[in-house]
Amino acid sequence: MTTTICVIGAGRMGSSLARTLLNAGRPTWVWNRTAARCAPLVALGAKTANALADAVQASELILINVIDHDASAALLRQEAVSSALSGRTVIQLTSGSARLAREEALWVEAQGARYLDGAIMATPDFIGRPEAALLYSGSLASFEAHRDILLTLGGRSAHVGDVPGQASALDTALLTQMWGGLFGALQGMAVADAEGLSLDVFRDQLSAFKPVVDAALYDTIDRTAARRFAGDAETLASLGAHHSAFTHLLEACEDQGLDQGLPREMARLFREGLSRNGPEADFASLAPLLR
Ligand code: NAD
């Protein structure tokens, strides 16, 4: 039997989700607070309703993608909508935290519906592409039941855990790594610029250095997973060696009057790590300081 899907929210992301489903020939209802935003999707074959409860009632799989969890809760917790949820599967694709996902799972299940939490690791233009990853956590059975539809939205989509908050936590964890790199790039550009280097040179040499950086990144993760914190023959660079190079960043910030907020925090972690584990430890030995 073909599953009828309801996409709640026709913003940039919701429209892309609905368009992808429609292009794949999936029967799709759409609903948006401002009905006009549904018009291009209706032109592609979507059905729509004035009342959200009617669109939910007509569907088996409910995908929600609105601006935030408050907006989502205000929509779902209307009496007519919450009573229409019974027997359906709700997939929350609005960005949120692990705590919000846990609370939502309890509430949705109390309405007699199944719940999966999702995190979209892509921009709207990537939806439907083989390389797009949407992460899901919560009921594995619900993921499996709708696997084909979920893989239509992103070829690298995956169920990452049985606990509802895990997809949102992984979203935050992956973005944290990205922000580390982006803030690092901002600081690096300031250092390069202060010594008269062009950002083109910075960009070119960053690209050449990137494989080395990536290798160190995965090595740190693997060593942390194995708790191999002591320096050994495979250590790429000891904590002491990292710190010796790091002091040049502090010096550059001081000499050139650059912002020192981020380097100071890194310096604090280096100090703590060196005093606990000594200069011969692996860089991964800093990991427990952040727990
Ligand atoms: P958008 O601003 O284009 O659309 C927002 C949607 O929320 C619209 O459908 C709007 O009608 C609805 N909305 C806003 N306030 C509402 C309210 N009070 N009641 C009911 N509906 C309301 O945003 P977007 O880019 O489509 O993002 C939607 C969600 O997807 C967000 O949670 C965002 O974090 C997440 N997300 C977006 C991207 C992206 O690249 N755009 C990537 C990953 C995740």
Coordinates of C-alpha atoms and ligand atoms in Angstrom, one line a residue:
M1 CA 0.0 0.0 0.0
T2 CA 1.3 3.5 -0.9
T3 CA 1.9 5.6 2.2
T4 CA 0.2 9.0 2.1
I5 CA 2.5 11.7 3.6
C6 CA 1.7 15.1 5.1
V7 CA 4.4 17.7 5.1
I8 CA 3.7 20.4 7.7
G9 CA 5.6 23.6 6.8
A10 CA 6.3 24.9 3.3
G11 CA 9.3 27.1 4.0
R12 CA 12.6 26.6 2.2
M13 CA 13.2 23.2 3.7
G14 CA 9.7 22.0 3.9
S15 CA 9.0 22.9 0.3
S16 CA 12.1 21.0 -0.8
L17 CA 11.1 17.9 1.2
A18 CA 7.6 18.0 -0.3
R19 CA 8.9 18.7 -3.8
T20 CA 11.2 15.7 -3.6
L21 CA 8.4 13.4 -2.4
L22 CA 6.1 14.7 -5.2
N23 CA 8.9 14.2 -7.8
A24 CA 9.2 10.6 -6.6
G25 CA 5.5 10.1 -7.2
R26 CA 4.6 9.9 -3.4
P27 CA 1.1 11.0 -2.5
T28 CA 1.7 14.1 -0.5
W29 CA -0.4 16.6 1.4
V30 CA 1.1 20.0 2.4
W31 CA 0.1 22.5 4.9
N32 CA 1.6 25.9 5.8
R33 CA 0.5 28.7 8.1
T34 CA 0.5 31.0 5.1
A35 CA -1.5 28.9 2.5
A36 CA 0.0 30.7 -0.5
R37 CA 3.3 29.0 0.1
C38 CA 1.7 25.7 -0.8
A39 CA 0.6 26.8 -4.3
P40 CA 3.8 25.8 -6.1
L41 CA 3.6 22.4 -4.4
V42 CA -0.1 22.0 -5.3
A43 CA 0.9 22.8 -8.9
L44 CA 3.2 19.7 -8.7
G45 CA 0.4 17.5 -7.5
A46 CA 0.2 18.0 -3.7
K47 CA -3.1 18.1 -1.9
T48 CA -3.7 20.7 0.7
A49 CA -6.4 21.6 3.2
N50 CA -7.5 24.7 5.0
A51 CA -7.5 22.9 8.4
L52 CA -4.3 21.2 9.4
A53 CA -6.3 18.4 11.1
D54 CA -7.8 17.4 7.8
A55 CA -4.4 17.0 6.1
V56 CA -3.2 15.0 9.1
Q57 CA -6.3 12.8 9.1
A58 CA -5.7 12.0 5.4
S59 CA -2.1 10.9 5.9
E60 CA -0.2 8.0 7.6
L61 CA 3.2 9.7 7.8
I62 CA 3.5 13.2 9.2
L63 CA 6.7 15.1 8.5
I64 CA 7.0 18.4 10.4
N65 CA 9.4 21.1 9.3
V66 CA 8.6 24.5 10.7
I67 CA 10.8 27.2 12.2
D68 CA 11.2 25.8 15.7
H69 CA 9.7 23.4 18.3
D70 CA 7.5 26.1 19.8
A71 CA 5.8 26.7 16.4
S72 CA 5.5 22.9 16.0
A73 CA 4.0 22.4 19.4
A74 CA 1.5 25.2 18.8
L75 CA 0.3 23.4 15.7
L76 CA 0.3 19.8 16.9
R77 CA -1.2 20.5 20.3
Q78 CA -4.5 21.9 19.0
E79 CA -7.2 19.5 20.0
A80 CA -8.4 18.7 16.5
V81 CA -4.8 18.0 15.4
S82 CA -3.6 16.0 18.4
S83 CA -6.6 13.7 18.2
A84 CA -6.0 13.1 14.5
L85 CA -2.5 11.9 15.2
S86 CA -3.5 8.5 16.7
G87 CA -2.2 5.5 14.7
R88 CA 0.1 7.7 12.6
T89 CA 3.9 8.1 12.5
V90 CA 5.2 11.5 13.3
I91 CA 8.7 12.5 12.1
Q92 CA 9.9 15.8 13.6
L93 CA 12.4 17.4 11.1
T94 CA 12.3 20.8 12.8
S95 CA 15.7 21.6 14.3
G96 CA 15.8 21.0 18.0
S97 CA 17.7 19.8 21.0
A98 CA 18.0 16.3 22.5
R99 CA 15.8 17.5 25.4
L100 CA 13.0 18.8 23.1
A101 CA 13.1 15.5 21.1
R102 CA 12.7 13.4 24.4
E103 CA 9.8 15.6 25.5
E104 CA 8.2 15.4 22.0
A105 CA 8.5 11.6 21.8
L106 CA 6.6 11.2 25.1
W107 CA 3.9 13.6 24.1
V108 CA 3.4 12.1 20.6
E109 CA 3.3 8.6 22.0
A110 CA 0.7 9.6 24.5
Q111 CA -1.5 10.6 21.5
G112 CA -1.3 7.0 20.3
A113 CA 1.2 7.8 17.5
R114 CA 4.8 6.6 16.7
Y115 CA 7.6 9.1 16.9
L116 CA 10.9 9.5 15.1
D117 CA 13.2 12.5 15.6
G118 CA 15.1 13.7 12.6
A119 CA 18.0 16.1 12.0
I120 CA 18.7 17.4 8.5
M121 CA 22.4 17.6 7.7
A122 CA 21.8 19.4 4.4
T123 CA 20.5 22.6 2.9
P124 CA 17.3 22.5 0.8
D125 CA 19.2 22.1 -2.5
F126 CA 20.7 18.8 -1.3
I127 CA 17.4 17.2 -0.4
G128 CA 16.7 14.2 -2.6
R129 CA 20.4 13.8 -3.6
P130 CA 22.4 10.6 -2.9
E131 CA 24.9 12.4 -0.8
A132 CA 22.4 14.1 1.5
A133 CA 22.2 12.8 5.1
L134 CA 19.1 13.1 7.3
L135 CA 19.7 11.5 10.7
Y136 CA 16.9 9.7 12.6
S137 CA 16.6 8.4 16.1
G138 CA 13.8 6.7 18.1
S139 CA 11.8 3.7 17.0
L140 CA 13.9 1.6 14.6
A141 CA 10.7 -0.2 13.5
S142 CA 9.3 3.2 12.3
F143 CA 12.5 4.0 10.5
E144 CA 12.4 0.6 8.8
A145 CA 8.7 0.9 7.9
H146 CA 9.4 4.1 6.0
R147 CA 13.0 3.5 4.9
D148 CA 12.3 3.9 1.2
I149 CA 10.6 7.3 1.7
L150 CA 13.4 8.5 4.0
L151 CA 16.1 7.4 1.6
T152 CA 14.2 9.3 -1.1
L153 CA 14.9 12.5 0.9
G154 CA 18.6 11.8 1.2
G155 CA 20.6 8.8 0.1
R156 CA 22.9 8.8 3.1
S157 CA 20.1 9.0 5.6
A158 CA 20.5 6.7 8.6
H159 CA 19.0 5.6 11.9
V160 CA 21.6 6.6 14.5
G161 CA 20.0 5.4 17.7
D162 CA 17.0 4.2 19.6
V163 CA 16.8 7.1 22.0
P164 CA 14.8 10.0 20.5
G165 CA 17.3 12.7 21.4
Q166 CA 20.3 11.0 19.7
A167 CA 19.7 12.4 16.2
S168 CA 19.5 16.0 17.5
A169 CA 22.6 15.4 19.8
L170 CA 24.5 14.1 16.8
D171 CA 23.4 17.2 14.8
T172 CA 24.8 19.4 17.5
A173 CA 28.0 17.3 17.8
L174 CA 28.7 17.5 14.1
L175 CA 27.9 21.3 13.9
T176 CA 30.2 21.8 16.9
Q177 CA 33.1 20.3 14.9
M178 CA 32.1 22.6 12.0
W179 CA 32.0 25.7 14.2
G180 CA 35.4 24.8 15.6
G181 CA 36.8 24.8 12.0
L182 CA 34.9 28.0 11.0
F183 CA 36.0 29.9 14.1
G184 CA 39.5 28.6 13.5
A185 CA 39.4 29.9 10.0
L186 CA 38.3 33.3 11.2
Q187 CA 41.2 33.4 13.7
G188 CA 43.6 32.1 11.1
M189 CA 42.6 34.7 8.6
A190 CA 43.3 37.4 11.2
V191 CA 46.8 36.0 11.9
A192 CA 47.6 35.8 8.2
D193 CA 46.2 39.2 7.3
A194 CA 48.1 40.9 10.2
E195 CA 51.4 39.8 8.6
G196 CA 50.3 40.9 5.1
L197 CA 49.4 37.5 3.6
S198 CA 46.6 37.5 1.1
L199 CA 43.6 35.4 1.9
D200 CA 44.1 33.7 -1.5
V201 CA 47.4 32.3 -0.2
F202 CA 45.8 31.3 3.1
R203 CA 43.0 29.5 1.2
D204 CA 45.5 27.7 -1.2
Q205 CA 47.7 26.5 1.6
L206 CA 44.8 25.5 3.8
S207 CA 43.6 23.3 1.0
A208 CA 47.1 21.7 0.7
F209 CA 47.3 21.3 4.6
K210 CA 43.7 19.9 4.8
P211 CA 44.6 16.1 4.4
V212 CA 47.0 16.4 7.3
V213 CA 44.4 18.2 9.4
D214 CA 41.8 15.5 8.5
A215 CA 44.1 12.7 9.4
A216 CA 44.8 14.3 12.8
L217 CA 41.1 14.8 13.4
Y218 CA 40.2 11.2 12.8
D219 CA 43.2 10.0 14.7
T220 CA 42.0 12.0 17.7
I221 CA 38.6 10.5 17.5
D222 CA 39.9 6.9 17.1
R223 CA 42.3 7.4 20.0
T224 CA 39.6 8.8 22.3
A225 CA 37.3 5.9 21.4
A226 CA 40.1 3.5 22.4
R227 CA 41.2 5.7 25.3
R228 CA 44.8 5.6 24.0
F229 CA 45.8 8.9 25.7
A230 CA 49.4 8.2 26.5
G231 CA 51.9 9.1 23.8
D232 CA 53.2 6.1 21.9
A233 CA 55.1 5.3 18.7
E234 CA 52.0 6.1 16.6
T235 CA 51.4 9.5 18.2
L236 CA 51.4 12.1 15.4
A237 CA 52.5 15.0 17.6
S238 CA 52.8 15.1 21.4
L239 CA 50.8 17.5 23.5
G240 CA 54.1 19.3 24.2
A241 CA 54.8 19.6 20.5
H242 CA 51.3 21.0 19.8
H243 CA 51.7 23.4 22.7
S244 CA 55.1 24.7 21.5
A245 CA 53.5 25.6 18.1
F246 CA 50.4 27.0 19.9
T247 CA 52.4 29.6 21.8
H248 CA 53.1 31.3 18.5
L249 CA 49.4 31.9 18.1
L250 CA 49.3 33.6 21.5
E251 CA 52.3 35.7 20.6
A252 CA 50.8 36.7 17.2
C253 CA 47.6 37.8 18.9
E254 CA 49.6 39.9 21.4
D255 CA 51.9 41.4 18.9
Q256 CA 49.2 42.3 16.4
G257 CA 46.5 43.2 18.9
L258 CA 44.2 40.4 17.7
D259 CA 41.2 39.1 19.6
Q260 CA 42.4 36.6 22.2
G261 CA 39.2 35.1 23.4
L262 CA 39.4 31.7 21.6
P263 CA 43.2 31.3 22.0
R264 CA 42.9 31.9 25.7
E265 CA 40.4 29.2 26.2
M266 CA 42.6 26.8 24.2
A267 CA 45.6 27.9 26.3
R268 CA 43.6 27.0 29.5
L269 CA 42.9 23.5 28.1
F270 CA 46.6 23.0 27.1
R271 CA 47.7 24.1 30.6
E272 CA 45.3 21.7 32.3
G273 CA 46.2 18.9 30.0
L274 CA 50.0 19.4 30.4
S275 CA 49.7 19.6 34.2
R276 CA 47.6 16.4 34.3
N277 CA 49.3 14.3 31.6
G278 CA 52.6 15.9 30.8
P279 CA 54.1 16.9 27.4
E280 CA 54.6 13.3 26.1
A281 CA 50.8 12.6 26.2
D282 CA 48.9 12.4 22.9
F283 CA 46.7 15.4 21.9
A284 CA 43.7 13.1 22.5
S285 CA 44.5 13.2 26.2
L286 CA 42.7 16.6 26.3
A287 CA 39.4 14.8 25.6
P288 CA 38.4 14.0 29.2
L289 CA 38.8 17.7 30.1
L290 CA 35.7 18.5 28.1
R291 CA 33.4 15.9 29.8
Ligands
NAD1 P1 11.9 29.1 6.6 O1 12.0 30.4 7.3 O2 12.1 29.1 5.1 O3 10.5 28.4 6.8 C1 10.0 28.4 8.1 C2 8.7 27.6 8.1 O4 8.1 27.7 9.5 C3 7.6 28.2 7.2 O5 6.9 27.1 6.7 C4 6.7 29.0 8.1 O6 5.4 29.1 7.7 C5 6.8 28.2 9.4 N1 6.5 28.9 10.6 C6 7.3 29.9 11.2 N2 6.7 30.3 12.3 C7 5.5 29.6 12.5 C8 4.5 29.6 13.5 N3 4.6 30.4 14.5 N4 3.5 28.7 13.3 C9 3.5 27.9 12.2 N5 4.4 27.8 11.3 C10 5.4 28.7 11.4 O7 13.0 28.1 7.3 P2 13.6 26.7 6.7 O8 15.0 27.1 6.2 O9 12.6 26.0 5.9 O10 13.8 25.9 8.1 C11 12.8 25.1 8.7 C12 13.4 24.2 9.7 O11 14.4 23.4 9.1 C13 14.1 24.9 10.8 O12 14.0 24.2 12.0 C14 15.6 24.9 10.4 O13 16.5 25.0 11.5 C15 15.6 23.5 9.8 N6 16.8 23.3 8.8 C16 16.9 24.2 7.8 C17 18.0 24.0 7.0 C18 18.3 25.0 5.8 O14 19.3 24.9 5.2 N7 17.3 25.8 5.5 C19 18.9 23.0 7.2 C20 18.7 22.1 8.2 C21 17.6 22.2 9.1

